[in-house]
Short mmCIF file of C-alpha atoms in Angstrom, two decimals:
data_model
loop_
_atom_site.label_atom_id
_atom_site.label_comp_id
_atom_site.label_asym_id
_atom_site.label_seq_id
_atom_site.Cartn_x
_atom_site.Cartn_y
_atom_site.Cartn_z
CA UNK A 1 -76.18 72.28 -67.88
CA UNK A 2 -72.55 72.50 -66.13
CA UNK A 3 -72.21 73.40 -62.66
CA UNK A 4 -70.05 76.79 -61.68
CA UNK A 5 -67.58 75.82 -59.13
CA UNK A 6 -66.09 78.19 -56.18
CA UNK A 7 -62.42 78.48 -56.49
CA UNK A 8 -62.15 76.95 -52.83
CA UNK A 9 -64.37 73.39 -54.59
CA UNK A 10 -61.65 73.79 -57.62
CA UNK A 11 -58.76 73.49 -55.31
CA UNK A 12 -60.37 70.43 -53.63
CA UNK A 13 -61.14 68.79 -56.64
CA UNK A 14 -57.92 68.63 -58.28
CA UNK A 15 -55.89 65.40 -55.77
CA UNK A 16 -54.12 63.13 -57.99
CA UNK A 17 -57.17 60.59 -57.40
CA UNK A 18 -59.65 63.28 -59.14
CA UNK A 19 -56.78 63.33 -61.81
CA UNK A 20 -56.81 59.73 -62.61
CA UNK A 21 -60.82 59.68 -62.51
CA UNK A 22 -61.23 62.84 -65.09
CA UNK A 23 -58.28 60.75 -67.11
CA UNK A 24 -60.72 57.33 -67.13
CA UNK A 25 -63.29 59.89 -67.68
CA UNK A 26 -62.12 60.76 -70.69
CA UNK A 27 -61.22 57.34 -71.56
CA UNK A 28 -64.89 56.13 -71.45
CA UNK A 29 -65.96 59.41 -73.53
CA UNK A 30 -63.86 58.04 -76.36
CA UNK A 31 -64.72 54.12 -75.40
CA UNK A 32 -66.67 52.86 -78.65
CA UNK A 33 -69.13 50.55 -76.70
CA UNK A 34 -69.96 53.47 -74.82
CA UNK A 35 -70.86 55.75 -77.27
CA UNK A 36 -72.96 52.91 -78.55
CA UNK A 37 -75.09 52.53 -75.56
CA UNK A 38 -75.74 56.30 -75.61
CA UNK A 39 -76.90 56.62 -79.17
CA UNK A 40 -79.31 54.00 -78.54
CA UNK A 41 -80.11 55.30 -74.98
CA UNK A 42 -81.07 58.64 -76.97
CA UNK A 43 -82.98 56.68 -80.16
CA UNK A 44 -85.27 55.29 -77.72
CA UNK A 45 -85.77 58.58 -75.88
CA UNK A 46 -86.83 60.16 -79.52
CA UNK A 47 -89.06 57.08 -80.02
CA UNK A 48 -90.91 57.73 -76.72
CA UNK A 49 -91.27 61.39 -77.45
CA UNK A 50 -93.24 60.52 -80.38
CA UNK A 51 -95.10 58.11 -78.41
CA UNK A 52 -93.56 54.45 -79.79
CA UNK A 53 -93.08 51.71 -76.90
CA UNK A 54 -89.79 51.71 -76.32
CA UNK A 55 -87.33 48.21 -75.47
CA UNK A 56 -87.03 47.57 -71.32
CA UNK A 57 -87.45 44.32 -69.91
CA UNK A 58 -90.55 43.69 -67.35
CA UNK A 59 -90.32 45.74 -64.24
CA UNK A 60 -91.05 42.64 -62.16
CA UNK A 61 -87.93 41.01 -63.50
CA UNK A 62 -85.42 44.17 -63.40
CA UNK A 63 -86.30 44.36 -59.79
CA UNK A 64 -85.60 40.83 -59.12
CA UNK A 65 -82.59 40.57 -60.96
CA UNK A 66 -81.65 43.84 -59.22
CA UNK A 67 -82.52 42.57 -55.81
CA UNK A 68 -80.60 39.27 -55.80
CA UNK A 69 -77.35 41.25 -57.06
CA UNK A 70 -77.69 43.70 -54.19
CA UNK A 71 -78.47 41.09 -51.94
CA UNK A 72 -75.59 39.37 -52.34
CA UNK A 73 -72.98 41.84 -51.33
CA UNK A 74 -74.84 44.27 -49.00
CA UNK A 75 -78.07 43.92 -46.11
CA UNK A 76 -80.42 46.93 -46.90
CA UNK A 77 -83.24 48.30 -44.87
CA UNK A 78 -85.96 50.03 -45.78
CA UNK A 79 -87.50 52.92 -43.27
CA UNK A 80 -91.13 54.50 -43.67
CA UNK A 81 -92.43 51.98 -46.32
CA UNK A 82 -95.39 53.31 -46.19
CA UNK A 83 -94.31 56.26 -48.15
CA UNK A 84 -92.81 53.95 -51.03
CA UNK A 85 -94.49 55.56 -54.35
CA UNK A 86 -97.26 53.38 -56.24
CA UNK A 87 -98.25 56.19 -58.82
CA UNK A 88 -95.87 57.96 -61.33
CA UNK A 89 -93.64 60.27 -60.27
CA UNK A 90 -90.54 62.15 -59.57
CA UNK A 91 -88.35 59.84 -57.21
CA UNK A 92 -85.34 61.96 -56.15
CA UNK A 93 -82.32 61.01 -53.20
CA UNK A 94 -78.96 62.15 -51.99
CA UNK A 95 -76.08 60.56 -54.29
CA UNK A 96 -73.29 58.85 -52.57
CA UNK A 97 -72.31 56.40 -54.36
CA UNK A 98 -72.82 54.96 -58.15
CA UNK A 99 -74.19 51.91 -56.82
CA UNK A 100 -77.67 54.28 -55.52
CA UNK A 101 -79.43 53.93 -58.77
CA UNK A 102 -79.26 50.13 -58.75
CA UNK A 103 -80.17 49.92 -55.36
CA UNK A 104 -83.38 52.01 -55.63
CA UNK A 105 -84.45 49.51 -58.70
CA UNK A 106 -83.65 46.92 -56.09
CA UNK A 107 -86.34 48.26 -53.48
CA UNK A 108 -89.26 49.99 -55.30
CA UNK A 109 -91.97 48.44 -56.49
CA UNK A 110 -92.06 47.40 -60.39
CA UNK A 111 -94.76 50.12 -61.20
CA UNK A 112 -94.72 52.82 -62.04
CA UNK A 113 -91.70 51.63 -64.14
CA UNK A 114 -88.58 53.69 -63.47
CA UNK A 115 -86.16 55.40 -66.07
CA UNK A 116 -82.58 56.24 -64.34
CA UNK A 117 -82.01 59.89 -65.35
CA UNK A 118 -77.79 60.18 -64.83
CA UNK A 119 -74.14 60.74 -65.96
CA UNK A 120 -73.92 58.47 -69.42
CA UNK A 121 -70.56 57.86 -68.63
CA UNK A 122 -70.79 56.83 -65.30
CA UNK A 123 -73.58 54.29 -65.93
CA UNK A 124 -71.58 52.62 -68.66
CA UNK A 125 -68.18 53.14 -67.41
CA UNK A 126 -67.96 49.42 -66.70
CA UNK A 127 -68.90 46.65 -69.35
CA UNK A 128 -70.96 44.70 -66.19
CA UNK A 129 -72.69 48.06 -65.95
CA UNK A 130 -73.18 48.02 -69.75
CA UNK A 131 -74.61 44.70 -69.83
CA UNK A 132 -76.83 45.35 -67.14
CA UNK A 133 -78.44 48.34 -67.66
CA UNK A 134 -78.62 47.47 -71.68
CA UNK A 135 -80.81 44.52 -70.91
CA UNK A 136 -82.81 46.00 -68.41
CA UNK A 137 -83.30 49.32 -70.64
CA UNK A 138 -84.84 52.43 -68.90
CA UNK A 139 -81.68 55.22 -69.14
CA UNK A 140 -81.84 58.46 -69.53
CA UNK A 141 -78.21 59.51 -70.30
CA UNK A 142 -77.23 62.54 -69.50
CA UNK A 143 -73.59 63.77 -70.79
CA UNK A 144 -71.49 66.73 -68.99
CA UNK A 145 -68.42 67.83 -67.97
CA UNK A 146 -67.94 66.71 -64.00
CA UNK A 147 -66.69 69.11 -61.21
CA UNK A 148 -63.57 67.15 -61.74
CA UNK A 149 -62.77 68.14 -65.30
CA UNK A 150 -64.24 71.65 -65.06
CA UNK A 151 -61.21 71.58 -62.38
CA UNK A 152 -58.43 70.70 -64.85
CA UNK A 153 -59.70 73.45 -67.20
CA UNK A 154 -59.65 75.57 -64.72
CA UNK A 155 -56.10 74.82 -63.48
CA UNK A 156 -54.80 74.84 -67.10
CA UNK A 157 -56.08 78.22 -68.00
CA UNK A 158 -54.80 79.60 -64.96
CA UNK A 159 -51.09 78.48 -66.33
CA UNK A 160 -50.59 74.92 -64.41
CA UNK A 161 -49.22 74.22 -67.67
CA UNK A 162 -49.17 69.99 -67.10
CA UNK A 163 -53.03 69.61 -66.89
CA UNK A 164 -52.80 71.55 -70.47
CA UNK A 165 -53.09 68.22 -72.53
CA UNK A 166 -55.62 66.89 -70.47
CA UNK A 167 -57.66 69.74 -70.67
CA UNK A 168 -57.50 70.03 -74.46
CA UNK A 169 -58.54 66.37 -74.18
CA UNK A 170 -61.93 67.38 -71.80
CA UNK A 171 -63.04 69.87 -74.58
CA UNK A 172 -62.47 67.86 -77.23
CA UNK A 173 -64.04 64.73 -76.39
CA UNK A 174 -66.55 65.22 -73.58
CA UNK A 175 -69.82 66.81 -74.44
CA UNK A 176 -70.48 69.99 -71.89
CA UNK A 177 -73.98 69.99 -71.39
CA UNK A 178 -75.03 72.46 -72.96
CA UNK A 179 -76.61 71.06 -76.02
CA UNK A 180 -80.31 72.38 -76.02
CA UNK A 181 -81.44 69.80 -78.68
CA UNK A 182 -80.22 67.24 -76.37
CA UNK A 183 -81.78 68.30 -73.66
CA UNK A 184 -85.14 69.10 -75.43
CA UNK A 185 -85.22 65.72 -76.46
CA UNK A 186 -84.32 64.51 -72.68
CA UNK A 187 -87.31 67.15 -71.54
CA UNK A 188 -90.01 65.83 -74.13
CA UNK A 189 -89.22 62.17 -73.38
CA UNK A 190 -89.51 62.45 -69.48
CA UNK A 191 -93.13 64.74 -70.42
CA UNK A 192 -94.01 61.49 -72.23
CA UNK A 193 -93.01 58.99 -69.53
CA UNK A 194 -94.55 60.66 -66.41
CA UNK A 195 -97.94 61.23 -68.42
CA UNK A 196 -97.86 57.47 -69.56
CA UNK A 197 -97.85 56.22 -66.11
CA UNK A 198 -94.14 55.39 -65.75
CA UNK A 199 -91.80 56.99 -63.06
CA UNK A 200 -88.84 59.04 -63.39
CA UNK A 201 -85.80 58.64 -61.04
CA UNK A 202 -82.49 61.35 -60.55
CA UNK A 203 -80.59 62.64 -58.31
CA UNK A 204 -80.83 66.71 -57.64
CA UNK A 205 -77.64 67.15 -56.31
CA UNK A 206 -76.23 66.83 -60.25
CA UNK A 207 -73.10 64.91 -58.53
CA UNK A 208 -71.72 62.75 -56.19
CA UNK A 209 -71.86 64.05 -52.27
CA UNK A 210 -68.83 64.50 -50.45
CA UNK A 211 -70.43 63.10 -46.83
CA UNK A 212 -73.15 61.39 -45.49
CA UNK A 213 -76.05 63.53 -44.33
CA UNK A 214 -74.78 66.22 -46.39
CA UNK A 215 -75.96 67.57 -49.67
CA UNK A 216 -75.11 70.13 -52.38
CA UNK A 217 -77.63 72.56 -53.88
CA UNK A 218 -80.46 70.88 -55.55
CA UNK A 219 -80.82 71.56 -59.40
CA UNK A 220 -84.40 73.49 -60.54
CA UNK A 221 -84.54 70.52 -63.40
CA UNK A 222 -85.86 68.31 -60.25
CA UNK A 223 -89.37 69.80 -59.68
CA UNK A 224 -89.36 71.29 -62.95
CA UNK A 225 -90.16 67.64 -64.49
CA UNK A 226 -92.48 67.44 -61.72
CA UNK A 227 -94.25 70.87 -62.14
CA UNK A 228 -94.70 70.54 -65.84
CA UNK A 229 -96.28 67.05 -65.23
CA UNK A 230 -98.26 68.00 -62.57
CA UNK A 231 -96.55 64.10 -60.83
CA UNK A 232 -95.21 64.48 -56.97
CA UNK A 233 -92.13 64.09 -56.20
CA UNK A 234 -90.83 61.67 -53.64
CA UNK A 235 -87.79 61.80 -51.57
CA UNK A 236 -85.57 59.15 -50.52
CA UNK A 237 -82.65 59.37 -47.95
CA UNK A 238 -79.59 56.93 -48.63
CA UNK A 239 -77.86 56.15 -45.76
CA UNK A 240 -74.59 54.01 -45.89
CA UNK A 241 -73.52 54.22 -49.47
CA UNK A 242 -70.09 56.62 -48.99
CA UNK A 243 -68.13 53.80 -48.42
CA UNK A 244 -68.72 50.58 -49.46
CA UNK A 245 -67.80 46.60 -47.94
CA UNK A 246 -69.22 43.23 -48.28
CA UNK A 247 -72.33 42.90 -45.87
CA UNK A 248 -73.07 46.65 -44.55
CA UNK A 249 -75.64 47.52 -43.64
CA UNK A 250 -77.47 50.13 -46.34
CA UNK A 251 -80.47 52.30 -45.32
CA UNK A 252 -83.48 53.44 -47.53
CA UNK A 253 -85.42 56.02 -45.62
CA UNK A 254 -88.96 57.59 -47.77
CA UNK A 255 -89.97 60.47 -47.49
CA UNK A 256 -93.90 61.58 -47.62
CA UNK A 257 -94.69 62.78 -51.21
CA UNK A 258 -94.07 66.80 -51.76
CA UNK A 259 -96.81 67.99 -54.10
CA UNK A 260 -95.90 70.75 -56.57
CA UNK A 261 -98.15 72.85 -58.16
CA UNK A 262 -98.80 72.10 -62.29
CA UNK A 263 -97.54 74.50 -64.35
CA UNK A 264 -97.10 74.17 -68.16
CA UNK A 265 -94.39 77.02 -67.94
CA UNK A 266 -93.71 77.43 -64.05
CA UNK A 267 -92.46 80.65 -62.64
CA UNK A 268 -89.50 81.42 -60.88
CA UNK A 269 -91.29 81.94 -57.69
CA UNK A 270 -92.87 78.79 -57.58
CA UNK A 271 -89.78 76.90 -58.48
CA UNK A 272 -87.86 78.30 -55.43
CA UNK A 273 -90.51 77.64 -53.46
CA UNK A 274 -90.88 73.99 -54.42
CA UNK A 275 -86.87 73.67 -54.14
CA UNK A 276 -87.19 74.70 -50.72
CA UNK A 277 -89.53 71.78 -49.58
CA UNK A 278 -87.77 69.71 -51.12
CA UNK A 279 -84.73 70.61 -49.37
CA UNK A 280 -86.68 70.73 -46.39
CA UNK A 281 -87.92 67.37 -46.95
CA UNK A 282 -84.48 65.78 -47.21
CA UNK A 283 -83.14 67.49 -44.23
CA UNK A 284 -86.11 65.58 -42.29
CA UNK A 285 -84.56 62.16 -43.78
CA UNK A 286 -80.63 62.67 -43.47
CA UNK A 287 -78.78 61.72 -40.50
CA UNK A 288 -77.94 64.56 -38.64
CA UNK A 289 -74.75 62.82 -36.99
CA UNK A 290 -73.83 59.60 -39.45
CA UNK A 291 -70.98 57.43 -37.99
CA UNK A 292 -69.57 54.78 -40.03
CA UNK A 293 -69.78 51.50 -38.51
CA UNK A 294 -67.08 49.51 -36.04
CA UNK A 295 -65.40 46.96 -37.24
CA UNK A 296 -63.85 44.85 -40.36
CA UNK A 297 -64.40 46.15 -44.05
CA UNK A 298 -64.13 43.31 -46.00
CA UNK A 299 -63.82 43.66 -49.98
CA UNK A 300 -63.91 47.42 -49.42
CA UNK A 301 -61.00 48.02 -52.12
CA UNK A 302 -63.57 46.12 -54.53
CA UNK A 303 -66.47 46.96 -54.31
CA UNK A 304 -66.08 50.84 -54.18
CA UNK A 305 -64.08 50.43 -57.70
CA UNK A 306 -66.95 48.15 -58.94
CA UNK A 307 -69.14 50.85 -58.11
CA UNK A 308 -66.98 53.75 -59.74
#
């Protein structure tokens, strides 16, 4: 599902760095290797819907592999351990940064075993990420238009006639979103996970954040999962992640467990009332006044394009 944007967020959206993203964007859409990773991404989601054991490597390992590779560019601390999840679940945080799903592998424990539910493209926009995540397994992809493109379309209809080709390219070769036999299959597979005992892990927002502390409307898909599962969900505050340089300091604050009611087809009323905690919940974890650290960045350049 694609989000509407306000015509003050399409303005904002279109700098020439957005330009040269929904260009690369487009790029990976059309990137072989990508489209790869995806079909099998979505083979294995069929084969878990239908209850076949699907290929990840051992949680124990992912998380070690994942923790020595975070290790050795940032420091991370983890707040309120005692609220870290040990049964399966919904684990949802504030998106900053591309790096935030790797991270959260990093930090949680092994089980229940976590499947990343994100943007296809920007998980295997990079062939480190491709390797990566294609021997660790556990993807959900998800495939949409971004805020960014939605932008150029926008622009070109409204006669900015040099965003015209681009645009043409966006509808072409991006998928929208709106497929509901993709998303069926996505919905069935994460009903299969969550009652198996594994863990599901996105990011409500649907996109990145603009600022620390801040975040955009949370999507009813997040306690949805949850309600239909009759799972918690678990919120998680990532602190530090905007901008990125070797050595800073990274915070992961949980969040006490918001219980949901189970409902096999949840109403509207209890979905808005279960967004509402949840929003609640993450205002309790966000810095209310974030200020970016004093001092030398050093690799900053680097690192926030090897997170892209």
């Amino acid at each position: 599902m694609t989000d509407t944007l306000q015509p003050a967020e399409l303005t904002a959206a279109l700098t020439p760095e957005a330009i040269v993203r929904v260009q690369e964007g487009v790029a990976t859409s059309q990137n072989p290797a990508v489209r790869q990773c995806i079909a099998i991404d979505l083979a294995e989601l069929s084969a878990i819907a239908q209850g076949t054991a699907d290929r990840r490597v051992s949680g124990g390992i992912r998380r070690w592999v994942m923790r020595r590779f975070i290790k050795a560019c940032f420091r991370v601390r983890i707040e309120n351990p005692e609220h870290i999840p040990t049964e399966p679940n919904v684990l949802t945080a504030n998106h900053l940064s591309h790096l935030d799903p790797f991270l959260l592998l990093a930090f949680c424990p092994p089980t229940p075993y976590y499947y990343i539910l994100g943007d296809a493209r920007t998980l295997y926009n990079k062939r480190w990420k491709r390797w990566l995540i294609g021997w660790a397994g556990g993807v959900i992809p998800l495939e949409r238009w971004w805020k960014e493109e939605m932008a150029v379309m926008a622009a070109a209809d409204n006669g900015q006639d040099d965003l015209k080709p681009l645009a043409a390219a966006i509808r072409e070769h991006v998928p929208n979103g709106s497929s509901i036999q993709q998303m069926r299959q996505i919905d069935q597979a994460v009903q299969s996970l969550l009652a198996r005992g594994d863990g599901v892990m996105l990011f409500p927002e649907g996109r990145l954040g603009e600022r620390e502390g801040h975040m955009h409307a949370l999507r009813r898909g997040t306690v949805l999962y949850a309600m239909r599962s009759g799972v918690p969900i678990y919120p998680v505050a990532i602190i530090g992640t905007k901008i990125l340089y070797f050595r800073k300091q990274i915070t992961l604050r949980f969040g006490p467990a918001v219980h949901v009611p189970h409902q096999t087809r949840p109403k509207r009323v209890a979905i808005d009332a279960a967004l509402a905690e949840l929003e609640q919940a993450f205002q309790a974890l966000l810095p209310s006044h974030y200020q970016e650290p004093q001092g030398p960045q050093p690799l900053r350049h680097w690192l926030n394009r090897l997170f892209w």
